[in-house]
Coordinates of C-alpha atoms in Angstrom, one line a residue:
Chain A
X1 CA -74.3 38.6 -20.0
X2 CA -76.5 36.3 -18.8
X3 CA -75.5 32.7 -17.6
X4 CA -77.4 30.6 -20.0
X5 CA -75.6 32.7 -22.5
X6 CA -72.4 32.1 -20.7
X7 CA -73.0 28.6 -20.6
X8 CA -74.3 28.6 -24.4
X9 CA -71.0 30.1 -25.1
X10 CA -69.3 28.0 -22.9
X11 CA -70.5 24.5 -24.9
X12 CA -69.7 25.8 -28.4
X13 CA -66.8 26.8 -27.4
X14 CA -66.3 23.1 -26.2
X15 CA -67.2 21.9 -29.2
X16 CA -65.1 24.0 -31.7
X17 CA -62.1 22.9 -29.7
X18 CA -63.3 19.3 -29.2
X19 CA -63.5 19.5 -33.1
X20 CA -59.5 20.8 -33.3
X21 CA -58.4 17.8 -31.9
X22 CA -57.6 19.0 -28.5
X23 CA -57.3 16.5 -26.3
X24 CA -60.3 16.3 -24.4
X25 CA -59.5 16.8 -20.9
X26 CA -57.0 19.9 -21.5
X27 CA -60.6 21.3 -23.7
X28 CA -63.0 21.0 -20.8
X29 CA -59.7 22.3 -18.5
X30 CA -59.6 25.4 -21.0
X31 CA -63.2 26.6 -21.2
X32 CA -63.9 25.6 -17.7
X33 CA -61.2 28.3 -16.9
X34 CA -61.9 30.8 -19.4
X35 CA -65.5 30.7 -18.2
X36 CA -65.3 30.7 -14.8
X37 CA -62.9 33.2 -15.0
X38 CA -65.4 35.6 -17.5
X39 CA -68.7 34.7 -14.9
X40 CA -66.6 35.0 -11.4
X41 CA -63.6 36.2 -11.7
X42 CA -60.1 35.8 -13.3
X43 CA -58.5 35.4 -9.8
X44 CA -60.5 32.8 -8.6
X45 CA -60.7 30.8 -11.8
X46 CA -57.1 31.0 -11.5
X47 CA -56.8 29.2 -7.8
X48 CA -59.9 27.0 -8.6
X49 CA -58.5 25.2 -11.4
X50 CA -54.9 24.8 -9.8
X51 CA -56.5 23.4 -6.1
X52 CA -59.2 21.6 -8.4
X53 CA -56.6 19.8 -10.5
X54 CA -54.3 19.1 -7.8
X55 CA -57.2 17.7 -5.4
X56 CA -57.9 15.0 -8.5
X57 CA -54.6 13.9 -8.6
X58 CA -53.9 13.7 -4.8
X59 CA -57.4 11.8 -4.3
X60 CA -57.6 8.9 -2.6
X61 CA -60.5 7.0 -3.6
X62 CA -59.3 7.5 -7.5
X63 CA -56.4 5.7 -6.9
X64 CA -58.5 3.1 -7.6
X65 CA -58.3 3.6 -11.3
X66 CA -54.6 3.3 -11.9
X67 CA -54.8 0.1 -9.7
X68 CA -57.4 -1.6 -11.4
X69 CA -55.7 -0.4 -14.9
X70 CA -52.6 -1.9 -13.7
X71 CA -54.2 -5.4 -12.4
X72 CA -55.9 -5.3 -16.0
X73 CA -52.8 -4.7 -17.9
X74 CA -50.7 -7.3 -16.1
X75 CA -53.4 -10.0 -16.6
X76 CA -53.2 -9.0 -19.9
X77 CA -49.2 -8.9 -20.5
X78 CA -48.9 -12.6 -19.1
X79 CA -51.6 -14.1 -21.1
X80 CA -54.3 -15.3 -18.4
X81 CA -56.7 -14.5 -21.6
X82 CA -55.3 -17.6 -23.3
X83 CA -56.7 -20.0 -20.6
X84 CA -60.1 -18.4 -20.2
X85 CA -60.7 -18.7 -24.3
X86 CA -59.6 -22.3 -24.1
X87 CA -61.7 -23.2 -21.1
X88 CA -64.6 -21.2 -23.4
X89 CA -63.4 -22.9 -26.5
X90 CA -63.3 -26.8 -25.4
X91 CA -67.2 -26.2 -24.0
X92 CA -69.0 -24.1 -26.4
X93 CA -66.4 -24.8 -29.5
X94 CA -68.7 -28.1 -31.1
X95 CA -71.9 -25.4 -31.6
X96 CA -72.4 -23.2 -34.7
X97 CA -70.2 -20.3 -34.2
X98 CA -69.3 -21.7 -31.1
X99 CA -65.7 -19.9 -31.5
X100 CA -67.4 -16.6 -31.6
X101 CA -69.4 -17.7 -28.5
X102 CA -66.0 -18.8 -26.5
X103 CA -64.7 -15.6 -27.7
X104 CA -68.0 -13.7 -25.4
X105 CA -67.6 -16.4 -23.4
X106 CA -63.7 -15.3 -22.8
X107 CA -64.4 -11.5 -23.0
X108 CA -66.5 -11.9 -19.6
X109 CA -64.6 -13.8 -17.9
X110 CA -61.5 -11.6 -18.4
X111 CA -63.7 -8.4 -17.6
X112 CA -63.9 -10.1 -14.0
X113 CA -60.2 -8.7 -14.2
X114 CA -59.8 -6.2 -16.3
X115 CA -62.2 -2.9 -16.2
X116 CA -61.1 -1.5 -19.6
X117 CA -63.4 -2.3 -22.7
X118 CA -60.7 -1.5 -25.1
X119 CA -58.0 -3.9 -22.8
X120 CA -60.4 -6.7 -23.0
X121 CA -60.8 -6.7 -26.9
X122 CA -57.2 -6.0 -27.4
X123 CA -56.1 -9.1 -25.4
X124 CA -59.0 -11.7 -26.3
X125 CA -58.5 -10.6 -30.0
X126 CA -54.8 -11.9 -29.9
X127 CA -56.2 -15.0 -29.0
X128 CA -59.3 -15.5 -30.6
X129 CA -58.7 -14.5 -33.4
X130 CA -56.1 -16.6 -34.6
X131 CA -58.5 -19.6 -33.5
X132 CA -61.3 -17.8 -35.6
X133 CA -59.6 -17.8 -38.7
X134 CA -58.3 -21.2 -38.3
X135 CA -61.5 -22.2 -38.6
X136 CA -62.9 -20.4 -41.5
X137 CA -64.9 -18.3 -39.3
X138 CA -66.9 -15.2 -41.5
X139 CA -64.2 -12.0 -40.5
X140 CA -66.7 -9.8 -40.4
X141 CA -68.9 -12.3 -37.4
X142 CA -65.3 -12.5 -35.9
X143 CA -64.2 -9.3 -35.7
X144 CA -66.9 -7.8 -34.9
X145 CA -68.0 -10.2 -31.9
X146 CA -64.4 -9.7 -30.4
X147 CA -64.6 -5.7 -30.8
X148 CA -68.5 -6.3 -29.3
X149 CA -67.1 -8.5 -26.5
X150 CA -64.7 -6.3 -25.4
X151 CA -67.1 -3.7 -23.9
X152 CA -68.4 -6.6 -21.2
X153 CA -64.8 -5.6 -19.5
X154 CA -66.8 -1.8 -18.9
X155 CA -69.8 -3.5 -17.1
X156 CA -68.5 -7.1 -15.3
X157 CA -66.7 -5.3 -12.5
X158 CA -63.8 -4.3 -11.8
X159 CA -65.1 -1.2 -14.5
X160 CA -63.3 1.9 -14.8
X161 CA -66.5 3.7 -15.7
X162 CA -68.4 2.3 -12.8
X163 CA -65.8 3.8 -10.4
X164 CA -66.2 7.2 -12.5
X165 CA -69.7 7.3 -12.0
X166 CA -69.5 6.4 -8.7
X167 CA -66.9 9.2 -7.7
X168 CA -69.0 12.1 -9.5
X169 CA -72.7 10.9 -8.1
X170 CA -71.1 9.9 -4.7
X171 CA -72.4 6.1 -5.3
X172 CA -71.2 3.1 -3.5
X173 CA -68.4 1.4 -5.6
X174 CA -69.1 -1.7 -4.8
X175 CA -72.7 -1.3 -5.4
X176 CA -72.6 -0.1 -8.7
X177 CA -69.8 -3.2 -9.2
X178 CA -72.5 -5.6 -8.1
X179 CA -75.2 -4.2 -9.8
X180 CA -72.9 -5.0 -13.3
X181 CA -73.3 -8.5 -13.1
X182 CA -76.3 -9.7 -13.9
X183 CA -76.4 -6.9 -16.7
X184 CA -73.4 -7.7 -18.0
X185 CA -74.3 -12.1 -18.2
X186 CA -77.1 -10.9 -19.7
X187 CA -75.7 -9.5 -22.5
X188 CA -73.6 -12.1 -22.7
X189 CA -76.3 -14.3 -23.7
X190 CA -77.6 -12.0 -26.0
X191 CA -74.5 -11.9 -27.4
X192 CA -73.9 -15.5 -27.4
X193 CA -77.6 -15.4 -29.1
X194 CA -77.2 -13.3 -32.2
X195 CA -74.1 -15.3 -32.8
X196 CA -76.4 -18.5 -32.5
X197 CA -78.8 -17.1 -35.1
X198 CA -76.4 -15.3 -37.3
X199 CA -74.6 -18.7 -37.7
X200 CA -77.9 -21.1 -37.9
X201 CA -78.9 -18.5 -40.7
X202 CA -75.9 -18.9 -42.4
X203 CA -73.6 -22.1 -41.1
X204 CA -70.8 -20.8 -43.3
X205 CA -70.0 -18.0 -41.1
X206 CA -69.3 -20.2 -38.1
X207 CA -68.5 -23.4 -39.3
X208 CA -68.7 -25.6 -36.1
X209 CA -65.2 -26.9 -34.1
X210 CA -63.8 -30.0 -32.9
X211 CA -65.7 -32.4 -30.5
X212 CA -64.1 -32.7 -26.8
X213 CA -64.3 -35.6 -24.4
X214 CA -65.1 -34.7 -21.1
X215 CA -61.9 -35.4 -19.2
X216 CA -60.7 -32.8 -21.9
X217 CA -63.5 -30.2 -20.8
X218 CA -62.8 -30.8 -17.4
X219 CA -58.9 -30.6 -17.5
X220 CA -59.6 -27.2 -19.9
X221 CA -61.0 -25.6 -16.7
X222 CA -57.5 -24.9 -15.0
X223 CA -57.3 -22.3 -17.4
X224 CA -59.9 -20.7 -15.4
X225 CA -58.8 -21.1 -11.7
X226 CA -56.5 -17.3 -12.1
X227 CA -59.2 -15.5 -13.0
X228 CA -61.2 -16.8 -10.5
X229 CA -59.1 -16.6 -7.8
X230 CA -58.7 -13.2 -8.2
X231 CA -62.2 -12.0 -8.4
X232 CA -63.4 -13.8 -5.4
X233 CA -60.2 -12.4 -4.3
X234 CA -61.4 -8.9 -5.5
X235 CA -64.7 -9.0 -4.9
X236 CA -65.7 -11.0 -2.5
X237 CA -63.0 -9.4 0.2
X238 CA -65.3 -6.2 -0.7
X239 CA -68.4 -7.7 -0.1
X240 CA -67.3 -9.3 2.7
X241 CA -66.3 -5.6 4.1
X242 CA -62.5 -6.8 4.4
X243 CA -61.4 -3.8 2.6
X244 CA -62.7 -0.7 0.5
X245 CA -62.8 -0.6 -3.3
X246 CA -59.6 1.2 -3.4
X247 CA -57.6 -1.3 -1.1
X248 CA -59.5 -4.4 -3.6
X249 CA -58.0 -2.8 -6.4
X250 CA -54.5 -2.9 -4.8
X251 CA -54.9 -6.5 -4.0
X252 CA -56.0 -7.1 -6.9
X253 CA -52.8 -5.7 -8.5
X254 CA -51.1 -7.3 -6.5
X255 CA -52.7 -11.3 -6.2
X256 CA -51.9 -10.3 -10.2
X257 CA -48.5 -9.8 -10.0
X258 CA -48.1 -12.9 -7.8
X259 CA -50.3 -15.2 -10.1
X260 CA -47.2 -14.4 -12.9
X261 CA -44.4 -14.5 -11.0
X262 CA -45.4 -18.2 -9.5
X263 CA -46.5 -19.1 -13.4
X264 CA -42.9 -17.5 -14.2
X265 CA -45.1 -15.6 -16.9
X266 CA -43.5 -12.0 -15.7
X267 CA -40.1 -10.8 -17.2
X268 CA -38.6 -7.4 -16.7
X269 CA -39.5 -6.3 -20.0
X270 CA -43.5 -7.5 -19.3
X271 CA -43.2 -5.5 -16.3
X272 CA -41.9 -2.5 -17.6
X273 CA -44.7 -2.6 -20.4
X274 CA -47.7 -3.2 -17.4
X275 CA -46.7 -0.1 -16.1
X276 CA -45.8 1.9 -18.9
X277 CA -49.3 1.4 -20.1
X278 CA -50.8 1.7 -16.7
X279 CA -49.0 5.2 -16.3
X280 CA -50.6 6.5 -19.6
X281 CA -54.1 5.2 -19.7
X282 CA -54.7 6.2 -15.9
X283 CA -53.0 10.1 -17.0
X284 CA -55.2 10.1 -19.8
X285 CA -58.1 9.2 -17.3
X286 CA -57.2 11.6 -14.4
X287 CA -56.6 14.8 -17.1
X288 CA -60.3 13.9 -18.2
X289 CA -61.4 13.7 -14.7
X290 CA -60.3 16.7 -13.6
X291 CA -61.1 18.9 -16.7
X292 CA -64.5 17.7 -16.1
X293 CA -64.5 18.7 -12.6
X294 CA -62.9 22.5 -13.7
X295 CA -66.1 22.6 -16.8
X296 CA -68.4 21.3 -14.4
X297 CA -67.8 24.3 -11.9
X298 CA -68.2 26.7 -14.5
X299 CA -71.6 25.1 -15.4
X300 CA -72.2 24.9 -11.6
X301 CA -72.1 29.0 -11.4
X302 CA -74.3 29.6 -14.5
X303 CA -76.9 27.2 -12.9
X304 CA -77.2 25.6 -16.1
X305 CA -77.2 22.0 -14.6
X306 CA -79.9 22.5 -11.9
X307 CA -81.8 24.8 -14.2
X308 CA -81.9 22.3 -17.1
X309 CA -82.9 19.3 -14.3
X310 CA -85.8 21.2 -13.2
X311 CA -86.9 22.3 -16.9
X312 CA -86.7 18.4 -17.6
X313 CA -88.4 17.3 -14.8
X314 CA -91.3 19.4 -15.2
X315 CA -91.9 18.6 -18.5
X316 CA -95.6 16.8 -19.4
X317 CA -93.9 13.6 -20.1
X318 CA -93.7 10.4 -18.7
X319 CA -90.1 9.9 -16.5
X320 CA -89.0 7.0 -19.1
X321 CA -89.8 9.0 -21.9
X322 CA -87.2 11.0 -20.6
X323 CA -85.2 8.6 -19.5
X324 CA -85.1 7.1 -23.3
X325 CA -84.3 10.5 -24.6
X326 CA -81.3 10.3 -22.4
X327 CA -80.4 7.2 -23.8
X328 CA -80.4 8.7 -27.2
X329 CA -78.6 11.7 -26.6
X330 CA -76.2 9.5 -25.2
X331 CA -76.2 7.0 -28.4
X332 CA -75.5 9.6 -30.8
X333 CA -73.4 11.6 -28.4
X334 CA -70.9 8.5 -28.3
X335 CA -70.5 8.1 -31.9
X336 CA -68.9 11.5 -32.0
X337 CA -67.0 11.8 -28.2
X338 CA -64.7 9.2 -26.5
X339 CA -67.4 7.3 -24.4
X340 CA -65.5 7.3 -21.5
X341 CA -65.2 11.5 -22.0
X342 CA -68.6 11.7 -22.6
X343 CA -69.7 10.0 -19.6
X344 CA -67.3 12.3 -17.6
X345 CA -68.9 15.4 -19.6
X346 CA -72.4 15.3 -19.0
X347 CA -73.0 12.8 -16.1
X348 CA -72.9 15.5 -13.6
X349 CA -75.4 17.4 -15.9
X350 CA -77.7 15.0 -16.1
X351 CA -77.6 12.9 -12.8
X352 CA -79.6 15.6 -10.9
X353 CA -82.3 15.0 -13.8
X354 CA -82.3 11.2 -13.5
X355 CA -82.5 12.1 -9.5
X356 CA -85.4 14.7 -9.3
X357 CA -87.2 12.1 -11.9
X358 CA -86.6 9.3 -9.0
X359 CA -85.0 6.7 -10.8
X360 CA -82.4 4.6 -8.9
X361 CA -79.1 6.3 -9.5
X362 CA -77.2 2.7 -9.2
X363 CA -79.8 1.7 -12.3
X364 CA -78.6 4.8 -14.0
X365 CA -74.8 4.0 -13.8
X366 CA -75.5 0.5 -15.3
X367 CA -77.7 2.3 -18.0
X368 CA -74.3 4.5 -18.5
X369 CA -72.3 1.6 -18.9
X370 CA -74.4 -0.6 -21.4
X371 CA -74.7 2.7 -23.5
X372 CA -71.2 3.3 -22.9
X373 CA -70.8 0.1 -24.7
X374 CA -72.8 1.0 -27.6
X375 CA -70.5 3.9 -28.0
X376 CA -67.1 2.0 -28.3
X377 CA -68.4 0.0 -31.2
X378 CA -70.7 2.6 -33.2
X379 CA -68.7 4.7 -36.1
X380 CA -66.7 7.0 -36.1
X381 CA -64.9 6.5 -32.9
X382 CA -65.8 3.0 -31.6
X383 CA -62.6 3.0 -30.0
X384 CA -63.2 -1.1 -29.4
X385 CA -63.7 -1.0 -33.3
X386 CA -60.0 0.4 -33.9
X387 CA -58.1 -1.7 -31.6
X388 CA -59.6 -4.8 -33.2
X389 CA -59.1 -3.5 -36.6
X390 CA -55.5 -2.5 -35.7
X391 CA -55.5 -6.2 -34.5
X392 CA -56.6 -7.8 -38.1
X393 CA -54.8 -5.4 -40.4
X394 CA -56.2 -7.5 -43.3
X395 CA -59.6 -6.5 -42.5
X396 CA -61.1 -3.1 -43.8
X397 CA -62.3 -1.3 -40.6
X398 CA -65.8 -0.8 -42.3
X399 CA -66.0 -4.6 -42.2
X400 CA -65.6 -4.8 -38.1
X401 CA -68.1 -2.0 -38.1
X402 CA -70.7 -3.9 -39.8
X403 CA -69.7 -6.9 -37.7
X404 CA -70.4 -5.1 -34.6
X405 CA -73.6 -4.0 -36.0
X406 CA -75.8 -7.0 -35.0
X407 CA -74.2 -6.6 -31.3
X408 CA -75.6 -3.2 -31.3
X409 CA -78.9 -4.4 -31.7
X410 CA -78.4 -6.9 -29.0
X411 CA -77.1 -4.0 -26.4
X412 CA -80.1 -2.0 -27.5
X413 CA -82.7 -5.0 -26.7
X414 CA -81.1 -5.3 -23.3
X415 CA -81.4 -1.6 -22.5
X416 CA -84.9 -2.0 -23.2
X417 CA -84.9 -5.0 -21.1
X418 CA -83.0 -2.7 -18.2
X419 CA -85.8 -0.1 -18.9
X420 CA -88.4 -2.4 -17.8
X421 CA -86.9 -4.8 -15.8
X422 CA -84.6 -2.5 -13.7
X423 CA -84.0 -5.2 -11.3
X424 CA -82.2 -7.1 -13.2
X425 CA -79.4 -4.6 -12.1
X426 CA -80.9 -3.2 -8.9
X427 CA -81.5 -6.6 -7.3
X428 CA -78.3 -7.6 -6.4
X429 CA -77.0 -4.3 -4.5
X430 CA -80.5 -4.1 -2.5
X431 CA -79.4 -7.2 -0.9
X432 CA -75.9 -5.8 0.5
X433 CA -75.9 -3.8 3.5
Chain B
X1 CA -34.3 7.1 -30.6
X2 CA -33.3 8.2 -33.6
X3 CA -33.4 11.9 -34.0
X4 CA -35.9 13.9 -35.9
X5 CA -35.0 14.4 -39.8
X6 CA -35.4 18.4 -39.1
X7 CA -32.9 17.7 -36.5
X8 CA -30.2 15.7 -38.4
X9 CA -30.8 17.7 -41.5
X10 CA -30.5 21.2 -39.7
X11 CA -27.2 20.0 -37.6
X12 CA -28.1 22.6 -34.5
X13 CA -26.4 20.9 -31.3
X14 CA -27.8 22.8 -29.0
X15 CA -31.3 22.0 -29.9
X16 CA -30.7 18.4 -30.4
X17 CA -28.8 18.5 -26.8
X18 CA -32.1 20.4 -25.5
X19 CA -34.5 17.8 -26.8
X20 CA -32.6 14.9 -25.6
X21 CA -32.5 16.4 -22.0
X22 CA -36.0 17.1 -22.7
X23 CA -36.7 13.7 -23.3
X24 CA -34.6 12.2 -20.2
X25 CA -36.5 14.8 -18.2
X26 CA -40.0 13.3 -19.3
X27 CA -38.5 9.3 -19.2
X28 CA -37.4 9.9 -15.6
X29 CA -40.3 11.7 -14.3
X30 CA -42.3 8.7 -16.1
X31 CA -40.1 6.0 -14.3
X32 CA -41.2 8.2 -11.2
X33 CA -44.6 7.5 -12.1
X34 CA -44.1 3.9 -12.3
X35 CA -42.6 4.1 -8.8
X36 CA -45.2 5.9 -7.1
X37 CA -48.0 2.9 -8.7
X38 CA -46.0 0.5 -7.3
X39 CA -45.5 2.4 -3.6
X40 CA -49.4 2.8 -3.9
X41 CA -49.9 -1.1 -4.9
X42 CA -47.3 -2.6 -2.4
X43 CA -48.2 -0.3 0.8
X44 CA -52.1 -0.6 0.3
X45 CA -51.7 -4.5 0.0
X46 CA -49.5 -4.2 3.2
X47 CA -51.3 -2.2 5.2
X48 CA -54.5 -4.8 4.3
X49 CA -52.4 -8.2 5.2
X50 CA -51.4 -6.2 8.2
X51 CA -54.5 -5.1 9.6
X52 CA -56.4 -9.1 8.8
X53 CA -53.2 -9.4 11.4
X54 CA -54.0 -7.2 14.2
X55 CA -51.7 -4.6 12.5
X56 CA -51.4 -1.7 10.8
X57 CA -48.9 0.6 8.8
X58 CA -49.2 3.7 9.8
X59 CA -49.4 6.8 8.2
X60 CA -50.1 4.3 4.9
X61 CA -53.4 6.6 3.6
X62 CA -50.8 9.2 3.7
X63 CA -47.9 7.6 1.5
X64 CA -50.8 6.6 -0.6
X65 CA -52.0 10.0 -1.6
X66 CA -48.4 11.3 -1.7
X67 CA -47.8 8.4 -4.3
X68 CA -50.8 9.1 -6.5
X69 CA -50.3 12.4 -6.9
X70 CA -46.5 11.8 -7.8
X71 CA -47.6 8.9 -10.0
X72 CA -50.4 10.9 -12.4
X73 CA -48.4 14.2 -11.9
X74 CA -45.0 12.7 -13.5
X75 CA -47.2 10.8 -16.1
X76 CA -48.4 14.2 -17.3
X77 CA -45.7 14.7 -19.7
X78 CA -44.9 11.1 -21.1
X79 CA -49.1 10.7 -21.5
X80 CA -48.7 13.9 -23.6
X81 CA -45.4 13.5 -25.2
X82 CA -46.8 9.8 -26.6
X83 CA -49.8 11.3 -27.5
X84 CA -51.5 9.4 -25.0
X85 CA -54.8 11.9 -24.4
X86 CA -58.0 11.1 -26.0
X87 CA -58.8 13.7 -28.8
X88 CA -61.7 13.5 -31.6
X89 CA -59.4 13.6 -34.8
X90 CA -62.2 12.8 -37.2
X91 CA -63.3 16.1 -38.1
X92 CA -59.7 17.6 -37.7
X93 CA -58.2 15.2 -40.9
X94 CA -61.5 16.1 -43.0
X95 CA -59.5 19.7 -43.6
X96 CA -57.1 20.7 -45.7
X97 CA -53.2 21.3 -45.3
X98 CA -53.3 24.5 -44.3
X99 CA -56.1 24.4 -42.2
X100 CA -54.9 21.6 -40.1
X101 CA -52.0 23.8 -39.8
X102 CA -53.8 26.9 -38.6
X103 CA -55.8 24.8 -36.1
X104 CA -53.5 22.3 -34.9
X105 CA -51.3 25.6 -34.1
X106 CA -53.9 27.1 -32.7
X107 CA -55.2 24.0 -30.2
X108 CA -51.4 23.8 -29.1
X109 CA -50.9 27.3 -28.7
X110 CA -54.3 27.0 -26.2
X111 CA -52.8 24.2 -24.7
X112 CA -49.6 25.7 -24.0
X113 CA -51.6 28.9 -22.5
X114 CA -53.5 26.6 -20.2
X115 CA -50.5 24.7 -18.8
X116 CA -48.4 27.5 -18.4
X117 CA -51.2 29.4 -15.7
X118 CA -52.1 25.6 -14.5
X119 CA -47.7 25.5 -14.0
X120 CA -47.6 29.4 -12.1
X121 CA -50.7 28.2 -10.2
X122 CA -49.3 25.0 -8.8
X123 CA -46.3 27.1 -7.8
X124 CA -48.5 29.8 -6.1
X125 CA -50.7 26.8 -4.4
X126 CA -47.1 25.0 -3.2
X127 CA -45.9 28.7 -1.9
X128 CA -49.4 28.9 0.0
X129 CA -49.4 25.2 1.5
X130 CA -45.4 26.4 2.5
X131 CA -46.3 29.5 4.1
X132 CA -49.4 28.5 6.3
X133 CA -47.0 24.9 7.3
X134 CA -49.6 22.4 5.6
X135 CA -48.6 18.5 6.7
X136 CA -50.2 15.2 5.6
X137 CA -52.9 13.4 8.5
X138 CA -51.0 11.0 10.3
X139 CA -47.4 10.9 8.9
X140 CA -47.4 15.4 9.1
X141 CA -45.5 15.1 6.1
X142 CA -44.4 18.3 4.4
X143 CA -46.6 18.1 1.4
X144 CA -46.2 21.9 -0.4
X145 CA -43.6 20.2 -2.4
X146 CA -46.1 18.1 -4.4
X147 CA -47.8 21.2 -6.3
X148 CA -44.3 22.0 -7.1
X149 CA -44.0 18.4 -8.9
X150 CA -46.9 19.1 -10.4
X151 CA -46.0 22.5 -12.0
X152 CA -42.3 20.7 -13.2
X153 CA -44.9 18.4 -15.1
X154 CA -47.1 21.0 -16.5
X155 CA -43.5 23.6 -17.6
X156 CA -42.7 20.0 -19.3
X157 CA -46.2 19.9 -20.8
X158 CA -45.8 23.2 -22.3
X159 CA -42.2 22.5 -23.6
X160 CA -43.9 19.1 -25.4
X161 CA -46.5 21.1 -26.9
X162 CA -44.0 23.8 -28.2
X163 CA -42.1 20.5 -29.7
X164 CA -45.3 19.4 -31.2
X165 CA -45.7 22.3 -32.8
X166 CA -42.3 22.6 -34.6
X167 CA -42.9 19.0 -35.6
X168 CA -46.5 18.5 -36.5
X169 CA -47.7 15.3 -36.9
X170 CA -44.7 13.5 -34.8
X171 CA -45.2 12.2 -31.0
X172 CA -41.9 13.1 -29.3
X173 CA -41.4 9.9 -28.2
X174 CA -42.8 6.7 -29.2
X175 CA -44.9 4.7 -26.4

């Protein structure tokens, strides 16, 4: 069997097992183990898989993942999100679709302390949806903006996707984090633009809320201080060189615990919920990472990634066209596969292509996150849509997907802008050492 | 936690006891994982603060690495028991009942084989670390036992998958 045939059979097996509902991480490890055993030797495959599993679980740099997840979970369970929404609501609620814009604003702010899209959606949905219902917002718009807004949590640092990407491509976590800030804010503005256009076209979709005095607006800003303190502490400390990304994650988690304790919002039950959710989510991510590493070892012996990179780089097509095809691949793939799993599976194969084409890997990381944000709101596996649908049980799933569609176009526009003006993502990291 | 109908109807105390023991072990490991997570957070934060004060926590790196391994390894059975792993299920649900049972049995058997092998491999790896006298970088703590913890978790995953195989559609533990 040639190495290309081996890789092809491996991919077919991978798809078969994935569609058979075997967990993604297990599938990658299983197929990688069998493939390596066939291509090299059963004994080598056996020890490779064991050592890769163990070294992934004990990798110091990967400890960033559970710690940032813990930070987000504590923020979620202790109600930090309510203050953010209230502040945004006082400032933007008066506009047509203002509550939906406040939802996007609160998602952006919550993204600064939570690196997960679904967690951001769940958190903001719990405070924003009741308010939007109260003001008779169209539920398609309301649920759609909460689902899409959750994705902003994936690009505003800290971001789990950025951490995984950084580890897989050996890029700086800090630079990727700072690269996500401007595109994240741009996407927030585009989302607000989408809401504004929809509500101008049909004012019944998002009737304006009450007018607040300047005093009330200023007072409402008090709800932002916890998030601001945590963001400055974590990101500031990292960029000033006081601590590494892993240490920043630990400081962020400890800081969130401290704030929750100070505000008497942390009960024993809530703490157990935070730990429970954190270990589950972290283990799920780590198993996928370990599986992808094992599968990647199998692909490496087939030399398919390097051959594919050379072939794609040698195509008589302009670089932007190949990048466009890669983005299209992620957009379609993200519809059928969990977005993070798709990233972990394909980044090791595709980043050498991007590198060979001369594109900046930090910029590509941002592009990956933007297409991942598309993946979490596209059917049939848009995880943020499922989260929101689970929290608004009277709204049909199709309605939430339809509500997310205008935001998908905003994300496509953001991706196009990032291709035309890559400095949106690369300017801020270029200022850091 | 209520017993599954299959167990309560069948009146098979040894199996019931076995399932309770299995659940107990999974919960115990989940507690261990939670503890490991807190240790990671507290040790790293303390190290950063002490460093700012011109002091240092010797071996913080070693402790965090050990705690991280324990956290993820010990969380593995709990995540599996609560069906916390990401899987693509929309095509699977389009199959007929018989098709789902067959595919499900095949997938779970494959997962059991994988984790059975990994458990064996971890045991082997732990033995090799023990034979070499492998220790951590700063504190020089023996590390051979960490693959053993992972091996125990892998064995539990096999047993949980067996439970899922015999109790289709039910999580062993509700999250």
